[in-house]
Amino acid sequence: MRNMLAYCFAVLRRDTLSKLLSPDVIVGSSVHPFAALAAAVLAARYQVPFVFEVRDLWPQTLIDMGRLKAKGFVARGMHLLERWLYHRASRIIVLLPHANEYIEPLGVPPEKIVWIPNGVDLSVFPRPPIASEEGSFTLMYLGAHGQANSLETLLKAMSLVRQHRLPRAVKLRMVGDGASKPELMRLATELGISDVVSFEDAVAKREIPRVAAEADAFVICLRDLPKLYRYGISMNKLFDYLAGARPILIASAASNNPVVEAGAGLTVRPDDPEALAAGIVELVNTPSEVRCRMSVAGRNYVEAHHGFDRLGACLAEVLNGVVEERHGRS
């Protein structure tokens, strides 16, 4: 909280932005609510429209994860702040597909809310070659190693996969860093799967296409938190996976499922090692031509709906619209 407030006050210092040209519009993103607050105050100072980009539903996400008491002082204060931001904004850009179901009951007109999801820069993410059918089957996780990622479920699933006779041995590559990584490495040793699981350092964004091309399939695990995911998901790594043109195994019960929408893989119950292991086995046993169709479908889907060129055009339309409204040309 202290760092959030320090950031807000630092941005609002008049000498911080004194050398910048006066903007036409200011966008405040809810990496945390005080960043958006700083943007709203700056918009008032410059007398330009304020657009609120809602990445996470603060404080509701923290409440749903059990990290914040719903009736506590901090939560109540954040609720007041978010309501003010929603009503102060000329437009509200949401990343979650059903976030409007949370925002509209707070008295926000539906026409004020625009859904622009996460996506991927396809100009630096070319279609990879078709995965080889030789050697071991490489299952890859690319992303943060944190509590929210349910990666202990993935490791337990890998220990169960070893009990199956499969046409190709399965190896799991876990690429990334996070607070849970040391404990996950210990768990892999305890489960006796260190020979089939490798932990690798995080890679730069520009390196993701190269590393992703080395996978036969991707895996992503969500927690079984219905309240948290009732407004949907829009995870950056999921769109990287789709762009990577490999089948995706997702453990999720969220209200939307891009993998299903794309026809790009399999879905299993979250926080269930047995279900995830069964999904891995099914994916390995799936005929190569079917996996290839999943791969192509995922890439086609992300090109049609989640390329930065398309999303950027949507954002430009929103920003131009609020500026025109401000000048009475709507």
Coordinates of C-alpha atoms in Angstrom, one line a residue:
M1 CA 0.0 0.0 0.0
R2 CA 2.8 2.4 0.9
N3 CA 4.5 1.9 -2.5
M4 CA 1.2 2.4 -4.3
L5 CA 0.6 5.7 -2.6
A6 CA 4.3 6.8 -3.1
Y7 CA 3.9 6.2 -6.8
C8 CA 0.7 8.2 -7.0
F9 CA 2.2 11.2 -5.2
A10 CA 5.4 11.0 -7.3
V11 CA 3.4 11.2 -10.5
L12 CA 1.3 14.1 -9.3
R13 CA 4.3 16.3 -8.5
R14 CA 4.1 19.2 -10.9
D15 CA 7.8 18.9 -11.9
T16 CA 7.5 15.2 -12.8
L17 CA 5.7 15.8 -16.1
S18 CA 6.6 19.5 -16.6
K19 CA 8.5 18.9 -19.8
L20 CA 5.8 16.8 -21.5
L21 CA 3.4 18.3 -24.0
S22 CA -0.2 18.7 -23.0
P23 CA -2.1 15.5 -23.7
D24 CA -5.4 15.1 -25.5
V25 CA -6.5 12.2 -23.3
I26 CA -5.1 10.4 -20.3
V27 CA -5.4 6.7 -19.7
G28 CA -5.1 5.3 -16.1
S29 CA -4.5 1.6 -15.8
S30 CA -5.4 -0.4 -12.6
V31 CA -2.1 -2.1 -12.1
H32 CA -3.2 -0.7 -8.8
P33 CA -6.0 1.8 -8.1
F34 CA -3.8 4.6 -7.0
A35 CA -2.1 4.6 -10.5
A36 CA -5.6 5.2 -12.0
L37 CA -6.3 7.8 -9.3
A38 CA -3.1 9.7 -10.4
A39 CA -4.3 9.6 -14.0
A40 CA -7.7 10.9 -13.1
V41 CA -6.2 13.8 -11.2
L42 CA -3.8 14.6 -14.0
A43 CA -6.7 14.5 -16.5
A44 CA -8.5 17.1 -14.4
R45 CA -5.4 19.2 -14.1
Y46 CA -4.9 19.2 -17.9
Q47 CA -8.7 19.4 -18.5
V48 CA -8.7 16.4 -20.8
P49 CA -10.8 13.2 -20.8
F50 CA -9.8 10.4 -18.4
V51 CA -10.1 6.8 -19.7
F52 CA -9.9 4.0 -17.0
E53 CA -8.4 0.7 -18.0
V54 CA -9.5 -2.0 -15.6
R55 CA -7.0 -4.8 -15.6
D56 CA -8.0 -6.2 -12.2
L57 CA -11.2 -5.5 -10.2
W58 CA -9.7 -3.9 -7.2
P59 CA -10.4 -4.6 -4.4
Q60 CA -12.7 -7.5 -5.3
T61 CA -9.9 -9.7 -6.7
L62 CA -8.0 -9.5 -3.4
I63 CA -11.2 -10.2 -1.5
D64 CA -12.0 -13.3 -3.7
M65 CA -8.4 -14.6 -3.2
G66 CA -8.8 -14.2 0.6
R67 CA -6.1 -11.6 0.9
L68 CA -8.4 -8.8 2.0
K69 CA -11.3 -8.7 4.4
A70 CA -14.5 -7.7 2.6
K71 CA -15.6 -5.4 5.4
G72 CA -12.2 -4.1 6.4
F73 CA -11.2 -0.5 6.3
V74 CA -8.8 -0.9 3.3
A75 CA -11.4 -2.8 1.3
R76 CA -14.1 -0.2 2.0
G77 CA -11.7 2.6 1.1
M78 CA -10.8 0.9 -2.2
H79 CA -14.5 0.3 -3.0
L80 CA -15.1 4.1 -2.6
L81 CA -12.1 4.9 -4.8
E82 CA -13.1 2.4 -7.6
R83 CA -16.7 3.8 -7.7
W84 CA -15.3 7.3 -8.0
L85 CA -13.0 6.3 -10.8
Y86 CA -15.8 4.5 -12.7
H87 CA -18.0 7.6 -12.6
R88 CA -15.2 10.0 -13.3
A89 CA -14.0 8.2 -16.4
S90 CA -15.2 9.1 -19.9
R91 CA -14.8 5.5 -20.9
I92 CA -13.9 2.3 -19.0
I93 CA -11.8 -0.3 -20.9
V94 CA -12.1 -3.8 -19.4
L95 CA -9.9 -6.7 -20.1
L96 CA -12.2 -9.4 -18.6
P97 CA -15.1 -10.3 -20.9
H98 CA -17.8 -10.2 -18.2
A99 CA -16.4 -7.3 -16.1
N100 CA -19.5 -5.3 -17.1
E101 CA -21.6 -7.6 -14.8
Y102 CA -19.6 -6.2 -11.9
I103 CA -19.3 -2.6 -13.0
E104 CA -22.9 -1.8 -14.3
P105 CA -24.6 -2.6 -10.9
L106 CA -22.5 0.2 -9.4
G107 CA -24.5 2.7 -11.5
V108 CA -22.3 2.9 -14.5
P109 CA -24.0 3.2 -17.9
P110 CA -23.3 0.1 -20.1
E111 CA -22.4 2.2 -23.1
K112 CA -19.5 3.6 -21.1
I113 CA -17.8 0.2 -20.9
V114 CA -15.7 -1.2 -23.7
W115 CA -14.1 -4.7 -23.7
I116 CA -10.6 -4.8 -25.2
P117 CA -8.8 -8.0 -24.1
N118 CA -5.1 -8.8 -23.8
G119 CA -3.4 -10.0 -26.9
V120 CA 0.0 -10.6 -28.6
D121 CA 2.3 -8.8 -31.0
L122 CA 2.1 -11.1 -34.0
S123 CA 4.7 -9.1 -35.9
V124 CA 7.4 -10.5 -33.7
F125 CA 5.7 -13.9 -33.2
P126 CA 5.8 -15.8 -36.5
R127 CA 4.1 -19.1 -37.0
P128 CA 6.4 -21.8 -35.8
P129 CA 7.2 -25.0 -37.7
I130 CA 5.0 -28.0 -37.0
A131 CA 6.1 -29.9 -33.9
S132 CA 8.2 -33.0 -34.3
E133 CA 6.7 -36.4 -33.5
E134 CA 10.1 -37.8 -32.6
G135 CA 11.6 -38.1 -29.1
S136 CA 9.9 -37.2 -25.9
F137 CA 6.6 -35.2 -25.7
T138 CA 7.5 -31.7 -24.3
L139 CA 4.8 -30.1 -22.2
M140 CA 5.7 -26.5 -21.4
Y141 CA 4.6 -24.0 -18.9
L142 CA 5.7 -20.4 -19.6
G143 CA 4.9 -17.9 -16.9
A144 CA 5.0 -16.8 -13.3
H145 CA 5.6 -19.3 -10.5
G146 CA 3.2 -18.0 -7.9
Q147 CA 0.5 -19.1 -5.6
A148 CA -2.3 -18.2 -8.1
N149 CA -0.8 -20.5 -10.8
S150 CA -1.6 -23.9 -9.1
L151 CA 1.7 -25.3 -10.3
E152 CA 1.8 -27.9 -7.4
T153 CA -1.3 -29.4 -9.1
L154 CA 0.7 -29.7 -12.3
L155 CA 3.7 -31.4 -10.6
K156 CA 1.4 -33.9 -8.8
A157 CA -0.3 -34.6 -12.2
M158 CA 3.1 -35.3 -13.7
S159 CA 3.8 -37.9 -10.9
L160 CA 0.6 -39.7 -11.9
V161 CA 1.4 -39.6 -15.6
R162 CA 4.4 -41.8 -14.9
Q163 CA 2.0 -44.6 -14.1
H164 CA 0.8 -44.8 -17.7
R165 CA 2.2 -46.5 -20.7
L166 CA 2.4 -43.8 -23.4
P167 CA 3.8 -43.8 -26.9
R168 CA 6.1 -41.0 -26.0
A169 CA 7.7 -40.1 -22.7
V170 CA 6.4 -36.9 -21.2
K171 CA 8.7 -34.2 -20.0
L172 CA 7.7 -30.9 -18.4
R173 CA 9.6 -27.7 -18.9
M174 CA 8.7 -24.9 -16.4
V175 CA 10.0 -21.6 -17.7
G176 CA 9.7 -18.6 -15.4
D177 CA 10.3 -17.3 -11.9
G178 CA 8.2 -16.4 -8.9
A179 CA 7.9 -16.7 -5.1
S180 CA 6.7 -20.3 -5.3
K181 CA 9.6 -21.6 -7.4
P182 CA 11.9 -22.9 -4.6
E183 CA 9.0 -24.8 -3.0
L184 CA 8.0 -26.2 -6.4
M185 CA 11.5 -27.5 -7.0
R186 CA 11.5 -29.2 -3.6
L187 CA 8.1 -30.8 -4.4
A188 CA 9.4 -32.1 -7.7
T189 CA 12.2 -33.8 -5.8
E190 CA 9.8 -35.2 -3.2
L191 CA 7.6 -36.6 -5.9
G192 CA 10.5 -38.3 -7.6
I193 CA 10.0 -36.5 -10.9
S194 CA 13.1 -34.4 -11.2
D195 CA 14.2 -36.4 -14.1
V196 CA 11.2 -35.4 -16.2
V197 CA 10.7 -31.9 -14.9
S198 CA 13.1 -29.0 -15.6
F199 CA 12.9 -25.6 -14.0
E200 CA 14.3 -22.8 -16.2
D201 CA 14.8 -19.1 -15.8
A202 CA 12.3 -16.6 -17.1
V203 CA 13.0 -15.4 -20.6
A204 CA 12.7 -12.0 -22.1
K205 CA 9.4 -11.3 -24.0
R206 CA 11.3 -11.2 -27.3
E207 CA 12.6 -14.8 -26.6
I208 CA 9.1 -16.3 -26.0
P209 CA 8.4 -17.2 -29.7
R210 CA 11.7 -19.1 -29.9
V211 CA 11.3 -21.0 -26.6
A212 CA 7.6 -21.7 -27.3
A213 CA 8.5 -23.4 -30.6
E214 CA 10.3 -26.1 -28.7
A215 CA 7.1 -27.3 -27.1
D216 CA 4.8 -30.0 -28.2
A217 CA 1.9 -28.6 -26.1
F218 CA 1.3 -25.9 -23.5
V219 CA -0.3 -26.2 -20.1
I220 CA -2.0 -23.5 -17.9
C221 CA -3.6 -24.1 -14.5
L222 CA -6.0 -21.9 -12.7
R223 CA -7.2 -22.1 -9.1
D224 CA -10.6 -23.5 -8.3
L225 CA -11.9 -20.1 -7.3
P226 CA -15.4 -19.6 -8.9
K227 CA -15.9 -16.1 -7.5
L228 CA -12.5 -14.9 -8.7
Y229 CA -13.0 -16.1 -12.3
R230 CA -16.7 -15.4 -12.6
Y231 CA -16.0 -12.3 -14.7
G232 CA -13.7 -14.3 -17.0
I233 CA -9.9 -14.5 -17.8
S234 CA -7.6 -12.6 -20.1
M235 CA -4.1 -13.8 -19.3
N236 CA -1.2 -12.7 -21.4
K237 CA 0.5 -16.1 -21.4
L238 CA -2.7 -17.7 -22.8
F239 CA -2.5 -15.6 -25.9
D240 CA 1.2 -16.3 -26.2
Y241 CA 0.3 -20.0 -26.1
L242 CA -2.3 -19.6 -28.9
A243 CA 0.2 -17.7 -31.0
G244 CA 2.7 -20.4 -30.4
A245 CA 0.5 -22.8 -32.4
R246 CA 0.6 -25.8 -30.1
P247 CA -2.3 -27.6 -28.4
I248 CA -3.2 -26.2 -25.0
L249 CA -4.3 -28.1 -21.9
I250 CA -6.1 -25.7 -19.5
A251 CA -7.3 -26.5 -16.0
S252 CA -10.1 -23.9 -15.6
A253 CA -13.7 -23.3 -14.6
A254 CA -13.7 -19.6 -15.5
S255 CA -16.8 -18.1 -17.1
N256 CA -15.0 -17.9 -20.5
N257 CA -12.5 -20.3 -22.1
P258 CA -10.5 -19.0 -25.1
V259 CA -9.1 -22.5 -25.6
V260 CA -12.6 -23.9 -26.2
E261 CA -13.6 -20.9 -28.2
A262 CA -10.6 -21.4 -30.5
G263 CA -10.8 -25.2 -30.6
A264 CA -7.2 -25.2 -29.6
G265 CA -7.0 -28.0 -26.9
L266 CA -8.4 -29.7 -23.9
T267 CA -10.0 -28.4 -20.7
V268 CA -10.0 -30.2 -17.3
R269 CA -11.2 -29.3 -13.8
P270 CA -8.9 -26.9 -11.8
D271 CA -7.0 -27.9 -8.7
D272 CA -7.4 -31.6 -9.6
P273 CA -4.2 -33.6 -10.2
E274 CA -6.0 -36.7 -11.4
A275 CA -8.0 -34.7 -14.0
L276 CA -5.0 -32.9 -15.2
A277 CA -3.0 -36.1 -15.5
A278 CA -5.8 -37.6 -17.5
G279 CA -5.7 -34.6 -19.8
I280 CA -2.0 -34.9 -20.3
V281 CA -2.4 -38.6 -21.2
E282 CA -5.3 -37.8 -23.5
L283 CA -3.3 -35.2 -25.3
V284 CA -0.2 -37.4 -25.8
N285 CA -2.5 -40.2 -27.1
T286 CA -4.3 -37.8 -29.5
P287 CA -3.4 -38.5 -33.1
S288 CA -0.8 -36.0 -34.4
E289 CA -3.1 -34.7 -37.2
V290 CA -5.7 -33.8 -34.5
R291 CA -3.1 -32.0 -32.4
C292 CA -2.0 -30.2 -35.6
R293 CA -5.6 -29.0 -36.2
M294 CA -5.7 -27.7 -32.6
S295 CA -2.5 -25.8 -33.1
V296 CA -3.6 -24.2 -36.4
A297 CA -7.0 -23.3 -34.8
G298 CA -5.4 -21.6 -31.9
R299 CA -3.1 -19.5 -34.1
N300 CA -6.0 -18.6 -36.5
Y301 CA -8.1 -17.6 -33.5
V302 CA -5.4 -15.3 -32.0
E303 CA -4.8 -13.7 -35.4
A304 CA -8.5 -13.0 -35.9
H305 CA -9.2 -11.7 -32.4
H306 CA -6.1 -10.9 -30.3
G307 CA -3.4 -9.4 -32.5
F308 CA -2.0 -6.1 -31.3
D309 CA -2.9 -4.5 -34.7
R310 CA -6.6 -5.2 -34.2
L311 CA -6.6 -4.4 -30.5
G312 CA -4.7 -1.2 -31.1
A313 CA -7.2 -0.1 -33.7
C314 CA -10.0 -0.7 -31.1
L315 CA -8.1 1.4 -28.5
A316 CA -7.5 4.2 -31.0
E317 CA -11.2 4.3 -31.8
V318 CA -12.1 4.6 -28.1
L319 CA -9.5 7.4 -27.5
N320 CA -10.5 9.3 -30.6
G321 CA -14.1 9.0 -29.6
V322 CA -13.7 10.6 -26.2
V323 CA -11.6 13.4 -27.6
E324 CA -14.2 14.1 -30.2
E325 CA -16.9 14.1 -27.6
R326 CA -14.9 16.5 -25.5
H327 CA -14.8 18.9 -28.5
G328 CA -18.5 18.4 -29.3
R329 CA -18.0 16.5 -32.5
S330 CA -19.6 13.2 -31.5

